[in-house]
Each structure stands twice: as structure tokens, then as C-alpha cells.
Short mmCIF file of C-alpha atoms in Angstrom, two decimals:
data_model
loop_
_atom_site.label_atom_id
_atom_site.label_comp_id
_atom_site.label_asym_id
_atom_site.label_seq_id
_atom_site.Cartn_x
_atom_site.Cartn_y
_atom_site.Cartn_z
CA MET A 1 87.81 -108.47 112.46
CA ASN A 2 88.82 -110.56 109.73
CA HIS A 3 85.78 -110.94 106.66
CA SER A 4 87.57 -113.28 104.46
CA ILE A 5 86.12 -116.62 106.94
CA TYR A 6 83.00 -116.25 104.67
CA ALA A 7 84.38 -118.29 101.86
CA ARG A 8 82.45 -118.80 98.25
CA PRO A 9 80.96 -121.99 97.64
CA ALA A 10 82.28 -124.92 95.89
CA PRO A 11 82.15 -124.57 92.17
CA ARG A 12 80.42 -128.40 92.11
CA LEU A 13 77.83 -127.43 94.83
CA LEU A 14 77.04 -124.23 93.09
CA CYS A 15 76.65 -125.95 89.98
CA ALA A 16 74.66 -129.38 92.03
CA ALA A 17 71.73 -126.75 93.52
CA LEU A 18 71.43 -125.14 90.30
CA VAL A 19 70.43 -128.33 88.68
CA LEU A 20 67.49 -129.24 91.98
CA LEU A 21 66.35 -125.66 91.08
CA ALA A 22 66.01 -125.34 87.76
CA ALA A 23 64.76 -129.68 87.72
CA ALA A 24 62.11 -128.57 90.37
CA GLY A 25 61.08 -125.40 88.26
CA LEU A 26 60.46 -127.68 85.20
CA SER A 27 58.24 -130.02 87.74
CA ALA A 28 56.23 -127.33 88.85
CA CYS A 29 55.30 -126.31 85.27
CA GLY A 30 54.69 -129.51 83.93
CA ASP A 31 52.18 -129.98 87.30
CA LYS A 32 50.61 -126.89 86.37
CA ASP A 33 50.02 -127.58 82.56
CA LYS A 34 48.49 -130.97 83.22
CA LYS A 35 45.38 -129.96 84.64
CA PRO A 36 42.80 -131.56 86.34
CA GLY A 37 40.64 -134.46 84.63
CA GLN A 38 42.41 -133.69 81.62
CA SER A 39 43.51 -137.45 81.63
CA LEU A 40 40.28 -139.42 81.26
CA ALA A 41 42.40 -143.27 81.26
CA SER A 42 45.22 -144.17 81.33
CA VAL A 43 46.16 -147.87 78.90
CA ASN A 44 49.91 -149.06 79.93
CA GLY A 45 51.38 -145.51 80.38
CA LYS A 46 49.00 -143.97 77.84
CA GLU A 47 47.01 -141.56 78.79
CA ILE A 48 44.10 -140.55 76.90
CA THR A 49 42.41 -136.97 77.60
CA ILE A 50 39.66 -134.80 77.50
CA LEU A 51 39.78 -133.67 74.25
CA GLN A 52 40.32 -136.57 72.76
CA LEU A 53 36.61 -137.72 73.61
CA ASN A 54 35.29 -133.91 72.51
CA GLU A 55 37.13 -134.19 68.91
CA GLU A 56 35.14 -138.12 69.31
CA LEU A 57 32.15 -136.37 70.54
CA GLN A 58 32.72 -133.57 67.69
CA ARG A 59 32.85 -135.63 64.57
CA ALA A 60 30.26 -137.85 65.98
CA GLY A 61 27.57 -134.83 65.71
CA VAL A 62 26.38 -136.62 68.64
CA GLN A 63 23.72 -134.27 70.48
CA SER A 64 23.74 -132.36 73.76
CA ALA A 65 20.81 -134.43 75.37
CA GLN A 66 22.82 -137.83 74.58
CA GLN A 67 26.41 -136.61 75.53
CA ALA A 68 26.83 -138.56 78.47
CA VAL A 69 25.79 -141.93 77.61
CA ALA A 70 27.66 -141.20 74.18
CA SER A 71 30.85 -139.92 76.20
CA LYS A 72 30.91 -143.01 78.08
CA GLN A 73 31.13 -145.15 74.42
CA LEU A 74 33.52 -143.36 73.14
CA LEU A 75 35.68 -143.75 75.95
CA GLU A 76 35.73 -147.15 75.84
CA SER A 77 36.50 -147.53 71.87
CA LEU A 78 39.14 -144.94 72.86
CA ILE A 79 40.52 -146.97 75.44
CA ASP A 80 40.32 -150.07 72.29
CA ARG A 81 41.47 -148.00 69.91
CA GLN A 82 44.91 -147.33 71.91
CA LEU A 83 45.25 -151.03 72.89
CA LEU A 84 45.23 -151.91 69.10
CA GLN A 85 47.95 -148.96 68.58
CA ASN A 86 49.98 -149.95 71.43
CA GLU A 87 50.26 -153.51 69.71
CA ALA A 88 50.79 -152.80 66.69
CA GLU A 89 54.00 -150.34 67.88
CA LYS A 90 54.75 -153.77 69.77
CA GLU A 91 54.98 -155.63 66.49
CA LYS A 92 56.59 -152.70 64.53
CA VAL A 93 53.25 -151.94 62.62
CA ASP A 94 53.78 -148.86 61.72
CA ARG A 95 57.04 -149.74 60.22
CA ASP A 96 55.01 -151.70 56.69
CA PRO A 97 56.08 -149.78 54.01
CA LYS A 98 52.09 -149.80 52.63
CA VAL A 99 51.16 -148.34 56.62
CA MET A 100 53.48 -145.75 56.34
CA GLN A 101 52.49 -145.06 53.19
CA ALA A 102 48.66 -144.73 54.04
CA ILE A 103 50.13 -142.82 57.31
CA GLU A 104 51.65 -140.30 55.18
CA ARG A 105 48.82 -140.13 52.60
CA ALA A 106 46.24 -139.04 55.66
CA LYS A 107 48.31 -136.32 56.58
CA SER A 108 49.19 -135.02 53.29
CA LEU A 109 45.02 -134.49 52.87
CA ILE A 110 44.55 -133.47 56.35
CA LEU A 111 47.11 -130.23 55.91
CA ALA A 112 45.17 -129.78 51.96
CA GLN A 113 41.80 -129.66 53.46
CA ALA A 114 43.34 -127.28 56.33
CA TYR A 115 45.13 -125.09 54.43
CA MET A 116 42.58 -124.24 51.95
CA GLN A 117 40.00 -124.05 54.85
CA LYS A 118 42.40 -121.36 56.01
CA ARG A 119 43.01 -119.94 52.64
CA ILE A 120 39.05 -119.25 51.60
CA GLY A 121 37.26 -119.92 54.87
CA ALA A 122 34.02 -119.83 55.33
CA ALA A 123 32.14 -118.59 52.06
CA VAL A 124 30.07 -115.56 52.13
CA ARG A 125 25.97 -116.00 52.43
CA PRO A 126 24.66 -115.22 48.95
CA SER A 127 22.01 -112.32 48.93
CA LYS A 128 18.21 -112.21 48.57
CA ALA A 129 19.10 -111.38 44.73
CA GLU A 130 21.13 -114.25 44.40
CA VAL A 131 18.95 -116.38 45.99
CA GLU A 132 15.39 -115.10 43.82
CA ALA A 133 17.82 -114.69 40.81
CA TYR A 134 18.89 -118.75 41.10
CA PHE A 135 15.38 -119.56 41.49
CA THR A 136 13.59 -117.52 38.80
CA GLN A 137 16.32 -118.89 36.42
CA ASN A 138 15.72 -122.25 36.81
CA PRO A 139 12.25 -123.19 36.41
CA GLN A 140 12.63 -126.90 36.12
CA PHE A 141 13.55 -127.28 39.93
CA PHE A 142 10.85 -125.50 40.83
CA THR A 143 8.31 -122.95 39.42
CA GLN A 144 7.54 -125.65 36.24
CA ARG A 145 9.28 -128.66 38.68
CA LYS A 146 7.32 -132.39 37.88
CA GLN A 147 6.75 -135.53 39.37
CA PHE A 148 6.73 -138.53 37.73
CA ASP A 149 5.95 -141.45 39.33
CA MET A 150 7.15 -144.90 37.38
CA ARG A 151 6.52 -148.55 38.22
CA GLN A 152 9.39 -150.77 37.75
CA LEU A 153 11.42 -154.66 37.02
CA ILE A 154 14.93 -154.51 38.42
CA LEU A 155 16.68 -157.59 36.46
CA PRO A 156 20.04 -158.08 35.28
CA THR A 157 21.65 -156.46 32.37
CA SER A 158 22.51 -160.11 30.86
CA ALA A 159 18.91 -160.76 30.71
CA LEU A 160 18.26 -158.21 28.22
CA ASN A 161 19.05 -160.68 25.34
CA ASP A 162 17.58 -159.77 21.41
CA GLU A 163 14.60 -162.51 22.77
CA LEU A 164 13.25 -160.27 25.33
CA LYS A 165 14.38 -157.17 23.64
CA ALA A 166 11.69 -158.01 21.11
CA VAL A 167 9.11 -158.45 24.09
CA ILE A 168 9.55 -155.27 25.59
CA ASP A 169 8.96 -153.84 21.87
CA GLY A 170 6.03 -155.76 21.80
CA ALA A 171 3.90 -155.66 25.20
CA ARG A 172 1.14 -153.42 25.96
CA SER A 173 2.42 -153.29 29.73
CA LEU A 174 4.89 -154.29 32.51
CA GLY A 175 2.51 -156.75 33.52
CA ASP A 176 3.14 -158.57 30.23
CA VAL A 177 6.97 -158.79 30.64
CA ALA A 178 6.72 -159.75 33.73
CA GLN A 179 4.32 -162.80 32.82
CA TRP A 180 6.96 -163.47 30.10
CA LEU A 181 10.28 -163.15 33.01
CA ASP A 182 7.90 -165.82 34.81
CA SER A 183 7.52 -167.85 32.30
CA HIS A 184 11.50 -168.44 30.92
CA LYS A 185 12.16 -168.49 35.20
CA VAL A 186 14.24 -164.87 34.82
CA ALA A 187 14.59 -163.59 38.63
CA TYR A 188 13.56 -159.30 38.39
CA ALA A 189 12.55 -157.23 41.04
CA PRO A 190 9.67 -155.19 40.13
CA SER A 191 9.40 -151.72 42.55
CA GLN A 192 7.30 -148.13 42.41
CA VAL A 193 8.97 -144.68 42.11
CA SER A 194 8.94 -141.72 42.36
CA ARG A 195 11.15 -138.27 41.01
CA THR A 196 10.77 -134.61 40.45
CA SER A 197 12.48 -132.84 37.30
CA ALA A 198 14.83 -131.55 40.83
CA ASP A 199 16.23 -135.30 40.70
CA LEU A 200 16.59 -136.05 37.86
CA ALA A 201 19.15 -135.37 35.01
CA PRO A 202 17.99 -132.45 33.00
CA GLU A 203 18.24 -134.97 29.74
CA LEU A 204 15.99 -137.31 31.35
CA SER A 205 13.55 -135.45 33.20
CA ARG A 206 12.64 -133.93 29.25
CA LYS A 207 12.69 -137.63 27.65
CA LEU A 208 10.73 -138.46 30.78
CA ALA A 209 7.94 -135.18 29.85
CA ALA A 210 7.40 -136.02 26.37
CA MET A 211 6.38 -139.59 26.85
CA SER A 212 2.92 -140.62 27.32
CA LYS A 213 1.16 -142.62 30.05
CA GLY A 214 2.32 -146.16 30.00
CA GLN A 215 5.53 -146.23 27.69
CA LEU A 216 8.37 -148.58 28.35
CA PHE A 217 12.01 -147.83 28.69
CA ILE A 218 15.12 -149.04 30.09
CA VAL A 219 17.71 -147.16 32.42
CA ARG A 220 21.03 -149.40 32.27
CA GLU A 221 23.19 -149.56 35.68
CA GLY A 222 26.05 -151.46 34.88
CA GLU A 223 25.42 -155.09 35.57
CA ARG A 224 21.47 -154.23 36.42
CA SER A 225 19.12 -152.50 34.03
CA LEU A 226 15.49 -151.20 35.14
CA LEU A 227 13.15 -152.30 32.91
CA VAL A 228 10.48 -149.12 33.74
CA SER A 229 7.20 -148.06 33.05
CA LEU A 230 5.75 -144.66 33.00
CA SER A 231 2.57 -144.02 35.09
CA ASP A 232 2.09 -140.77 36.11
CA VAL A 233 3.14 -136.99 35.61
CA LYS A 234 1.99 -134.32 38.00
CA ASP A 235 2.85 -131.12 37.97
CA THR A 236 4.33 -130.18 41.92
CA PRO A 237 5.62 -126.65 41.68
CA VAL A 238 7.40 -124.93 44.65
CA GLY A 239 7.54 -121.50 45.62
CA LEU A 240 10.56 -119.27 46.34
CA ASP A 241 9.55 -119.28 50.66
CA ALA A 242 9.74 -122.92 50.78
CA ALA A 243 13.18 -123.31 48.26
CA ALA A 244 15.39 -120.59 49.59
CA PRO A 245 16.95 -122.71 52.49
CA GLN A 246 18.28 -125.08 49.62
CA ILE A 247 19.10 -122.54 47.20
CA GLU A 248 20.83 -121.27 49.72
CA GLN A 249 23.08 -123.42 51.04
CA PHE A 250 23.56 -124.85 47.11
CA LEU A 251 24.64 -121.35 46.62
CA VAL A 252 27.54 -121.39 49.38
CA ASN A 253 28.62 -124.77 48.21
CA LYS A 254 29.50 -123.64 44.80
CA LYS A 255 31.23 -120.26 46.56
CA SER A 256 33.48 -122.66 48.26
CA LYS A 257 34.33 -124.95 45.34
CA ASP A 258 34.68 -121.60 42.93
CA ALA A 259 37.03 -120.66 45.43
CA ALA A 260 38.91 -123.34 45.86
CA ASP A 261 39.65 -124.10 41.92
CA ALA A 262 40.79 -120.13 41.77
CA GLU A 263 42.88 -121.50 44.56
CA LEU A 264 44.68 -124.30 42.78
CA LYS A 265 44.77 -122.95 40.01
CA ARG A 266 46.92 -120.00 40.97
CA LEU A 267 49.18 -122.36 43.02
CA ARG A 268 50.13 -124.24 39.31
CA ALA A 269 50.30 -120.96 37.63
CA SER A 270 52.99 -120.53 40.19
CA ALA A 271 54.27 -124.17 40.35
CA ARG A 272 57.30 -125.86 38.76
CA ILE A 273 55.21 -129.22 37.87
CA GLU A 274 57.98 -131.80 36.01
CA TYR A 275 56.37 -135.44 34.23
CA PHE A 276 58.36 -137.86 34.11
CA ASN A 277 55.78 -140.58 32.21
CA LYS A 278 54.52 -140.26 29.11
CA ASP A 279 51.24 -141.27 29.79
CA ALA A 280 51.10 -138.61 32.27
CA SER A 281 52.28 -136.13 30.47
CA ALA A 282 49.96 -137.42 27.95
CA THR A 283 46.87 -136.69 29.93
CA ALA A 284 47.65 -133.88 32.06
CA ALA A 285 48.24 -132.01 28.06
CA ALA A 286 44.72 -133.22 26.87
CA PRO A 287 42.10 -130.77 27.50
CA ALA A 288 39.48 -131.25 30.86
CA PRO A 289 36.56 -132.20 30.34
CA ALA A 290 34.03 -129.68 30.57
CA ALA A 291 32.43 -129.23 34.72
CA PRO A 292 29.03 -130.82 34.87
CA ALA A 293 26.02 -128.63 35.32
CA PRO A 294 25.52 -127.60 38.49
CA ALA A 295 22.89 -129.83 40.67
CA PRO A 296 19.48 -129.03 40.74
CA VAL A 297 18.64 -128.39 44.17
CA PRO A 298 16.33 -131.02 45.32
CA VAL A 299 13.02 -129.20 47.77
CA PRO A 300 11.39 -131.87 50.26
CA VAL A 301 8.21 -133.49 49.00
CA PRO A 302 6.19 -136.26 50.60
CA VAL A 303 6.84 -139.17 47.57
CA PRO A 304 8.36 -142.47 48.25
CA ALA A 305 12.00 -143.12 49.34
CA ALA A 306 14.06 -143.84 46.43
CA PRO A 307 15.84 -146.57 46.47
CA SER A 308 19.49 -147.27 47.67
CA GLY A 309 20.83 -147.78 44.47
CA SER A 310 19.19 -144.98 42.73
CA THR A 311 21.42 -141.72 41.71
CA SER A 312 21.85 -138.61 39.69
CA GLU A 313 25.48 -140.71 38.76
CA SER A 314 23.04 -143.91 36.94
CA ASN A 315 20.24 -141.66 36.12
CA GLU A 316 23.10 -139.82 34.14
CA ARG A 317 24.20 -143.24 32.83
CA GLY A 318 20.43 -144.40 31.94
CA VAL A 319 19.48 -142.40 29.67
CA ALA A 320 22.03 -143.69 26.69
CA GLY A 321 19.32 -146.99 27.49
CA LEU A 322 16.57 -144.51 27.24
CA LYS A 323 14.36 -147.56 24.64
#
């Protein structure tokens, strides 16, 4: 018997068979990776996945009881965003220099934040002794905390001319000043506010504590100023049990900040940094301003809400304007 009748497949046919097998394998892998239900919608061929929706839910901080309703709304938002992105790419908006710069900036911030989170990890929770030490070392925020009740007139800083200042100097009450403002057609808005020594800058708290009731003073906040009358000062101490959760969170944040500052200092020490602008290098060579003291830990108390424009930063600025 002639055993040479069975011949090997022609090289061209063998190659074709291998290509078909490879294509089938890739197709199978693709189907395997694409899990059922992973895609929620398609916008002109661009898929929106459940991973994207979960990311939006997480960023929005949606509670579990509201996720069903929120998921529908967020999916529609993702569809709208994809529509706009498609049109932007079609019109080459993504190649606009300003847009490219904004994208690079966002990418840089995300990477820097991700590195820092990976590097420093989660801050160690403070010990009970650390919490107690902070409580003891800051009596003005806790055991000696005071509440300042104030009435105020909010008016344009430009209205604080010499004539008005003379009226304020001679006024016996805030009502006297309001009467003068009314007669001279100067616009103002009256309000009442309560603050504690845990909310205010330490220097401002000390000044308020030393004032007599009814005393007037001015706090300047850029284009607007506050004419304030101290109506009452109360002792509102807070115990360790009530303050402990806020102190613990404050110390956690402080440890994270300290770790981040230390890492940046280490990276700067090992890097070669060159300045090509004389002004920039002069600024860098100047000593950095001293870091502000850690902010006090506010403890919730039943007092009226503060005006939206009032912040600890404005308190710091306003100290210089105390009359």
C-alpha cells in the first residue's frame, strides 16, 4: 500500500485556517469579557456602562433608598453628556488649545491626588489620649466657650465716609445709626447673628469678650461692611463626650495634611527645580508665610444660622476693622 497518498495541506490553506481560528478565539474572548447587562445604553454607537453609572452614584453620594430613582436620572444625564461629547469631537472642540490645556490640568490634578492617596494612605485615627489632650489644651473652644449674640447692619463699604463714622462714634445704639441711614437714604440690611469662640478667629473672640454690651464696632469685608452691636455674651461650655467626635475628625484631617506636606517636602528636596522667570524665582526664594493655627473644632449648638457670606476668613479680615 502506498502510504504517500495523504499529503500535507497546502501552506496557503493552512494559513487561512489559522487566521479563522484566531479570529474565532478573539471573538469568543470579546464575548466573554463583555458581561450581560454591563452596557446600559448606546448613544450613536458609544456605550454607557453600569460602571459609569456606579461612579456617578458614588460621586453624588446617593443613599441606597434613593438609588432607583437617582439611577434613572443619572443615566439620562450620562446620555446627554455623551451626546454633547460626540458633537464636541465631531466639531473638533477637543483640539482647541484651551480645552486641551483644561484636560491636561484635570489629568494632572487627578494623578497627583491619586498618588498622594496611595502614598499616605488613610490617616491613623487619633488615640483617646490625643483627643483628650486637644480638648484640654484648647479651653476657649470647649470648657470656656462663649456665645456672642450680635445685631448688625450690612451696608456698602463706600458708605463709610467721615460723616457716617462721626455718627457711629456719637451713637448710643445701633438704632440711632439706622435712623441716620434712613434719613440719608443709605441702603442697609439689618440682621441678627450668634457666634461662639469656636467659630471665630481667636483674636476676634478676645476682642468681643473684652467689649461691653451695646458697644458698636465695624467689620470690613471687601465691598461690604458690617456695623455690629454686641447684645449679649453667654457661657456655653461643651464637655469632652460631645466634642470628642469633632476633635477626632479634626485630628485625622490634620494628620493627613501633615503627611501630605512632608511628602511634598521630600519630593522637593530630591528634585531639580529650575526657575526661568526672575519674579517667580524671587517669590520662591522668599520665606513662606507662617502656617495659620489649626482651625477650632466647631461643636453643634442650637444657635441661629450664620449668613452665607460670613466665614472664618472674613472674621480674620474683619479684625483689622474693629472700631
